[in-house]
Amino acid sequence: MKNIPVYHVDAFTDQAFGGNPAGVVPEASDLTEKEMQNIASELNLSETAFLYHSDSPDADYRIRYFTPAEEIDFCGHATIATAWILATKYAWADRTNQVVLQTNGGLVPVKWVKEHGRLTAVSMTQLPPKTNDIVEDPTAIASLLGIKPSDLDEQFPIKMSNTGVWHLLVPVKTRVAIDKAQPKLNELANMNKRYNISTTHLFTFNTDDKNLDLYTRDFCPAIGIKEDPVTGAANGALAGYLYLEGVLDATKTHALMIGQGHAMNRPGFLSVTVTPQEDYPRIEVAGSAVITIEGTMTL
């Protein structure tokens, strides 16, 4: 019999029942892959993160992410949730400035953000961004998303972007149009699988909120999730896209505040910093978290 510590953490929020909930299993060294998948299915959250020893000299932990249906290479909000557990329950914030997590795609450093000695957020540096074209008619994409073709914002291209996994980024003119989206989930899942896309991410600069730079919404039926409330990976990929497509000035550092989850009554907020570097921009996605459940799972 195994007794496994398990946490339920709301990420990208400082209020319980907001943001995006993730499962965190911080002591997964004795678990098999099948047990990890079973735990993720049992918790039935969009993603559950599992931590165990890393063989890499440059990493503090190995981390894997499972949806209720399958393993994925990277998940932003589950990374934020895991780092929050390490900082608050395993005292990492008291003895070091950051941890480095080894994902399937590469190393992800996560640092603590403190005010007057109190942890207020954690910030992860995502993998270098890259973009790719998608050979699909924009009108067909709009139809799959349940929006009008006229809702698409033609100032910006529809593209795939990646800071860990691939996302399809769809520019939309208004927040109202994004909130009204009613995707054809089965057909959207089939299209995403053809391109190895994890999620389809709608975004707009027309946020109706002076405190937000961008408003987004994320659909991910290809990985067994209808909609994810607040997505660190997709919004990091969005920031990389904005930089690589020349929407952001490549000579300046940019601090973006992004809102998501409002359409699901789980509002959350991400702070994304884009810093120019010689070869590629550094994308840092930060947010706070709230532990809502902690306990033990018996296997």
Coordinates of N, CA, C and O in Angstrom, one line a residue, residues 161-254:
S161 N 2.2 28.5 -32.2 CA 3.4 29.0 -31.4 C 3.7 28.0 -30.3 O 2.8 27.3 -29.9
N162 N 5.0 28.1 -29.9 CA 5.4 27.0 -29.0 C 6.5 27.6 -28.0 O 7.4 28.2 -28.4
T163 N 6.2 27.5 -26.7 CA 7.3 27.7 -25.7 C 7.3 26.4 -24.8 O 7.7 26.5 -23.6
G164 N 7.0 25.3 -25.3 CA 7.0 24.1 -24.6 C 6.2 23.0 -25.3 O 6.5 21.9 -25.4
V165 N 5.0 23.5 -25.8 CA 4.1 22.7 -26.6 C 3.4 23.6 -27.6 O 3.4 24.8 -27.4
W166 N 2.9 23.0 -28.7 CA 2.3 23.9 -29.8 C 0.9 24.3 -29.4 O 0.1 23.5 -28.9
H167 N 0.6 25.6 -29.7 CA -0.7 26.2 -29.5 C -1.1 26.9 -30.8 O -0.3 27.4 -31.5
L168 N -2.4 26.8 -31.2 CA -2.9 27.6 -32.3 C -3.4 28.9 -31.8 O -4.3 28.9 -30.9
L169 N -2.9 30.0 -32.2 CA -3.2 31.4 -31.8 C -4.1 32.0 -32.8 O -3.8 32.2 -34.0
V170 N -5.3 32.4 -32.3 CA -6.3 33.0 -33.2 C -6.7 34.4 -32.7 O -7.3 34.6 -31.6
P171 N -6.3 35.5 -33.4 CA -6.6 36.8 -33.1 C -8.1 37.2 -33.3 O -8.6 36.9 -34.4
V172 N -8.7 37.7 -32.3 CA -10.2 38.1 -32.4 C -10.3 39.6 -32.1 O -9.5 40.1 -31.3
K173 N -11.3 40.2 -32.7 CA -11.4 41.7 -32.5 C -11.8 42.1 -31.1 O -11.4 43.1 -30.6
T174 N -12.7 41.4 -30.5 CA -13.3 41.8 -29.2 C -13.4 40.7 -28.2 O -13.5 39.5 -28.5
R175 N -13.4 41.1 -26.9 CA -13.6 40.2 -25.8 C -15.0 39.6 -25.9 O -15.2 38.4 -25.6
V176 N -16.0 40.4 -26.3 CA -17.4 39.9 -26.5 C -17.4 38.7 -27.4 O -18.1 37.7 -27.1
A177 N -16.7 38.8 -28.5 CA -16.7 37.7 -29.5 C -16.1 36.5 -29.0 O -16.5 35.4 -29.2
I178 N -15.0 36.7 -28.2 CA -14.3 35.5 -27.6 C -15.2 34.9 -26.6 O -15.3 33.6 -26.6
D179 N -15.9 35.6 -25.8 CA -16.8 35.0 -24.8 C -18.0 34.3 -25.4 O -18.6 33.4 -24.8
K180 N -18.4 34.7 -26.6 CA -19.5 34.1 -27.3 C -19.1 32.8 -28.0 O -20.0 32.1 -28.5
A181 N -17.8 32.5 -28.1 CA -17.4 31.4 -28.9 C -18.0 30.1 -28.4 O -18.0 29.8 -27.2
Q182 N -18.5 29.3 -29.3 CA -19.0 27.9 -29.0 C -18.4 26.9 -30.0 O -19.0 26.6 -31.0
P183 N -17.2 26.4 -29.6 CA -16.5 25.6 -30.6 C -17.1 24.2 -30.8 O -17.8 23.7 -30.0
K184 N -16.9 23.7 -32.0 CA -17.3 22.4 -32.4 C -16.1 21.5 -31.9 O -15.2 21.3 -32.6
L185 N -16.3 20.9 -30.7 CA -15.1 20.4 -30.0 C -14.6 19.1 -30.8 O -13.3 19.0 -30.8
N186 N -15.4 18.3 -31.3 CA -14.9 17.1 -31.9 C -14.1 17.4 -33.2 O -13.0 16.9 -33.4
E187 N -14.6 18.4 -34.0 CA -13.9 18.8 -35.2 C -12.7 19.5 -34.9 O -11.6 19.4 -35.5
L188 N -12.7 20.4 -33.8 CA -11.5 21.1 -33.4 C -10.5 20.2 -33.0 O -9.3 20.4 -33.3
A189 N -10.8 19.2 -32.2 CA -9.9 18.2 -31.7 C -9.2 17.5 -32.9 O -8.0 17.3 -32.9
N190 N -10.0 17.1 -33.9 CA -9.4 16.4 -35.1 C -8.4 17.3 -35.8 O -7.3 16.9 -36.2
M191 N -8.7 18.6 -36.0 CA -7.8 19.5 -36.6 C -6.5 19.7 -35.8 O -5.4 19.6 -36.3
N192 N -6.7 19.9 -34.5 CA -5.5 20.0 -33.7 C -4.6 18.8 -33.7 O -3.3 18.9 -33.7
K193 N -5.2 17.6 -33.7 CA -4.4 16.4 -33.7 C -3.6 16.3 -35.0 O -2.4 15.8 -35.0
R194 N -4.1 16.8 -36.1 CA -3.4 16.8 -37.4 C -2.1 17.6 -37.3 O -1.2 17.2 -38.0
Y195 N -2.1 18.6 -36.5 CA -1.0 19.5 -36.5 C -0.2 19.4 -35.2 O 0.7 20.1 -34.9
N196 N -0.6 18.4 -34.4 CA 0.1 18.2 -33.1 C 0.0 19.4 -32.2 O 0.9 19.8 -31.5
I197 N -1.2 20.0 -32.2 CA -1.5 21.2 -31.4 C -2.2 20.8 -30.1 O -3.1 20.0 -30.1
S198 N -1.7 21.3 -29.0 CA -2.3 21.0 -27.7 C -3.6 21.8 -27.5 O -4.6 21.2 -27.0
T199 N -3.6 23.1 -27.8 CA -4.7 23.9 -27.5 C -4.9 25.0 -28.6 O -4.0 25.3 -29.3
T200 N -6.1 25.5 -28.7 CA -6.5 26.6 -29.6 C -6.8 27.8 -28.7 O -7.6 27.7 -27.8
H201 N -6.0 28.9 -28.9 CA -6.0 30.0 -28.0 C -6.5 31.3 -28.6 O -5.8 31.8 -29.6
L202 N -7.6 31.8 -28.2 CA -8.2 33.0 -28.8 C -7.6 34.2 -27.9 O -7.6 34.1 -26.7
F203 N -7.3 35.3 -28.6 CA -6.8 36.4 -27.9 C -7.3 37.7 -28.5 O -7.6 37.8 -29.7
T204 N -7.3 38.8 -27.7 CA -7.7 40.1 -28.2 C -7.0 41.2 -27.3 O -6.8 41.0 -26.1
F205 N -6.7 42.3 -28.0 CA -6.2 43.5 -27.2 C -7.4 44.3 -26.7 O -7.2 45.2 -25.9
N206 N -8.6 44.0 -27.2 CA -9.8 44.8 -26.9 C -10.4 44.1 -25.6 O -11.3 43.3 -25.7
T207 N -9.9 44.5 -24.5 CA -10.2 43.7 -23.2 C -11.3 44.2 -22.4 O -11.8 43.5 -21.5
D208 N -11.8 45.4 -22.7 CA -12.8 46.1 -21.8 C -12.4 46.2 -20.4 O -13.2 46.3 -19.5
D209 N -11.1 46.2 -20.2 CA -10.5 46.3 -18.8 C -9.2 47.1 -18.9 O -8.2 46.6 -19.5
K210 N -9.1 48.3 -18.3 CA -7.9 49.1 -18.4 C -6.7 48.5 -17.7 O -5.6 48.9 -18.0
N211 N -7.0 47.5 -16.9 CA -5.8 46.8 -16.2 C -5.3 45.7 -17.0 O -4.2 45.1 -16.5
L212 N -5.9 45.3 -18.1 CA -5.4 44.2 -18.9 C -4.9 44.6 -20.2 O -5.5 45.5 -20.9
D213 N -3.8 44.0 -20.6 CA -3.3 44.2 -22.0 C -3.9 43.3 -23.0 O -4.1 43.6 -24.2
L214 N -4.2 42.1 -22.6 CA -4.8 41.1 -23.4 C -5.8 40.3 -22.7 O -5.7 40.1 -21.4
Y215 N -6.8 39.7 -23.4 CA -7.8 38.8 -22.9 C -7.8 37.6 -23.7 O -7.8 37.7 -25.0
T216 N -7.9 36.4 -23.1 CA -7.7 35.2 -23.9 C -8.7 34.1 -23.4 O -9.4 34.2 -22.3
R217 N -8.8 33.1 -24.2 CA -9.7 31.9 -23.9 C -9.1 30.7 -24.6 O -8.5 30.9 -25.7
D218 N -9.1 29.5 -24.0 CA -8.3 28.4 -24.5 C -9.2 27.1 -24.5 O -9.7 26.7 -23.5
F219 N -9.2 26.5 -25.7 CA -9.9 25.2 -25.9 C -8.9 24.1 -26.2 O -8.0 24.3 -27.1
C220 N -9.1 23.0 -25.6 CA -8.1 21.9 -25.8 C -8.7 20.5 -25.8 O -8.3 19.6 -25.1
P221 N -9.7 20.3 -26.7 CA -10.3 19.0 -26.8 C -9.4 17.9 -27.3 O -9.6 16.7 -27.0
A222 N -8.3 18.2 -28.0 CA -7.4 17.2 -28.5 C -6.6 16.5 -27.4 O -6.2 15.4 -27.6
I223 N -6.5 17.1 -26.2 CA -5.9 16.4 -25.1 C -6.9 16.1 -24.0 O -6.5 15.9 -22.8
G224 N -8.2 16.0 -24.4 CA -9.2 15.5 -23.4 C -9.8 16.6 -22.5 O -10.4 16.3 -21.5
I225 N -9.6 17.9 -22.9 CA -10.1 19.0 -22.0 C -10.9 19.9 -22.9 O -10.4 20.4 -23.9
K226 N -12.2 20.2 -22.5 CA -13.0 21.1 -23.4 C -12.4 22.5 -23.4 O -12.2 23.1 -24.4
E227 N -12.2 23.0 -22.2 CA -11.7 24.4 -22.0 C -10.8 24.5 -20.8 O -11.2 23.9 -19.7
D228 N -9.7 25.2 -20.9 CA -8.9 25.4 -19.7 C -9.0 26.8 -19.2 O -9.0 27.7 -20.0
P229 N -9.2 27.0 -17.9 CA -9.5 28.4 -17.5 C -8.4 29.4 -17.7 O -8.7 30.5 -18.3
V230 N -7.2 29.1 -17.2 CA -6.1 30.1 -17.3 C -4.8 29.3 -17.6 O -4.4 28.5 -16.9
T231 N -4.2 29.6 -18.8 CA -3.2 28.7 -19.3 C -1.9 29.4 -19.4 O -1.7 30.3 -20.3
G232 N -0.9 29.0 -18.6 CA 0.4 29.6 -18.6 C 1.2 29.3 -19.8 O 1.9 30.2 -20.4
A233 N 1.1 28.1 -20.3 CA 1.8 27.7 -21.5 C 1.3 28.4 -22.7 O 2.1 28.9 -23.5
A234 N 0.0 28.5 -22.9 CA -0.5 29.1 -24.1 C -0.3 30.6 -24.1 O 0.0 31.2 -25.1
N235 N -0.4 31.3 -22.9 CA -0.1 32.7 -22.9 C 1.4 33.0 -23.0 O 1.7 34.1 -23.5
G236 N 2.2 32.1 -22.6 CA 3.7 32.3 -22.8 C 3.9 32.2 -24.3 O 4.7 33.0 -24.9
A237 N 3.3 31.2 -25.0 CA 3.4 31.1 -26.4 C 2.9 32.3 -27.1 O 3.4 32.7 -28.2
L238 N 1.8 32.8 -26.6 CA 1.2 34.1 -27.2 C 2.2 35.2 -27.1 O 2.4 36.0 -28.1
A239 N 2.9 35.4 -26.0 CA 3.9 36.5 -25.8 C 5.0 36.3 -26.8 O 5.5 37.2 -27.4
G240 N 5.5 35.0 -27.0 CA 6.5 34.7 -27.9 C 6.1 35.0 -29.4 O 6.9 35.6 -30.2
Y241 N 4.9 34.7 -29.7 CA 4.3 35.0 -31.0 C 4.3 36.5 -31.3 O 4.7 37.0 -32.3
L242 N 3.8 37.3 -30.3 CA 3.8 38.7 -30.4 C 5.1 39.3 -30.7 O 5.3 40.3 -31.4
Y243 N 6.1 38.8 -30.0 CA 7.5 39.2 -30.2 C 8.0 38.8 -31.6 O 8.5 39.7 -32.4
L244 N 7.9 37.6 -32.0 CA 8.5 37.1 -33.2 C 7.7 37.6 -34.4 O 8.4 37.8 -35.5
E245 N 6.5 38.0 -34.3 CA 5.7 38.5 -35.4 C 5.8 40.0 -35.5 O 5.2 40.7 -36.4
G246 N 6.6 40.7 -34.6 CA 6.9 42.1 -34.7 C 5.8 43.0 -34.1 O 5.8 44.2 -34.3
V247 N 4.8 42.4 -33.4 CA 3.8 43.1 -32.7 C 4.4 43.9 -31.5 O 4.0 45.0 -31.3
L248 N 5.3 43.3 -30.9 CA 6.1 43.9 -29.8 C 7.4 44.5 -30.3 O 8.1 43.8 -31.1
D249 N 7.8 45.6 -29.8 CA 9.1 46.2 -30.2 C 10.2 45.3 -29.6 O 10.3 45.1 -28.4
A250 N 11.0 44.8 -30.6 CA 12.1 43.9 -30.2 C 13.2 44.5 -29.5 O 14.2 43.8 -29.1
T251 N 13.2 45.9 -29.4 CA 14.3 46.6 -28.7 C 14.0 46.9 -27.2 O 14.8 47.4 -26.5
K252 N 12.8 46.5 -26.8 CA 12.3 46.9 -25.4 C 11.9 45.7 -24.7 O 11.4 44.7 -25.2
T253 N 11.9 45.8 -23.3 CA 11.3 44.8 -22.5 C 9.8 45.1 -22.3 O 9.5 46.3 -22.1
H254 N 9.0 44.1 -22.3 CA 7.5 44.3 -22.2 C 7.0 43.5 -21.0 O 7.3 42.4 -20.8

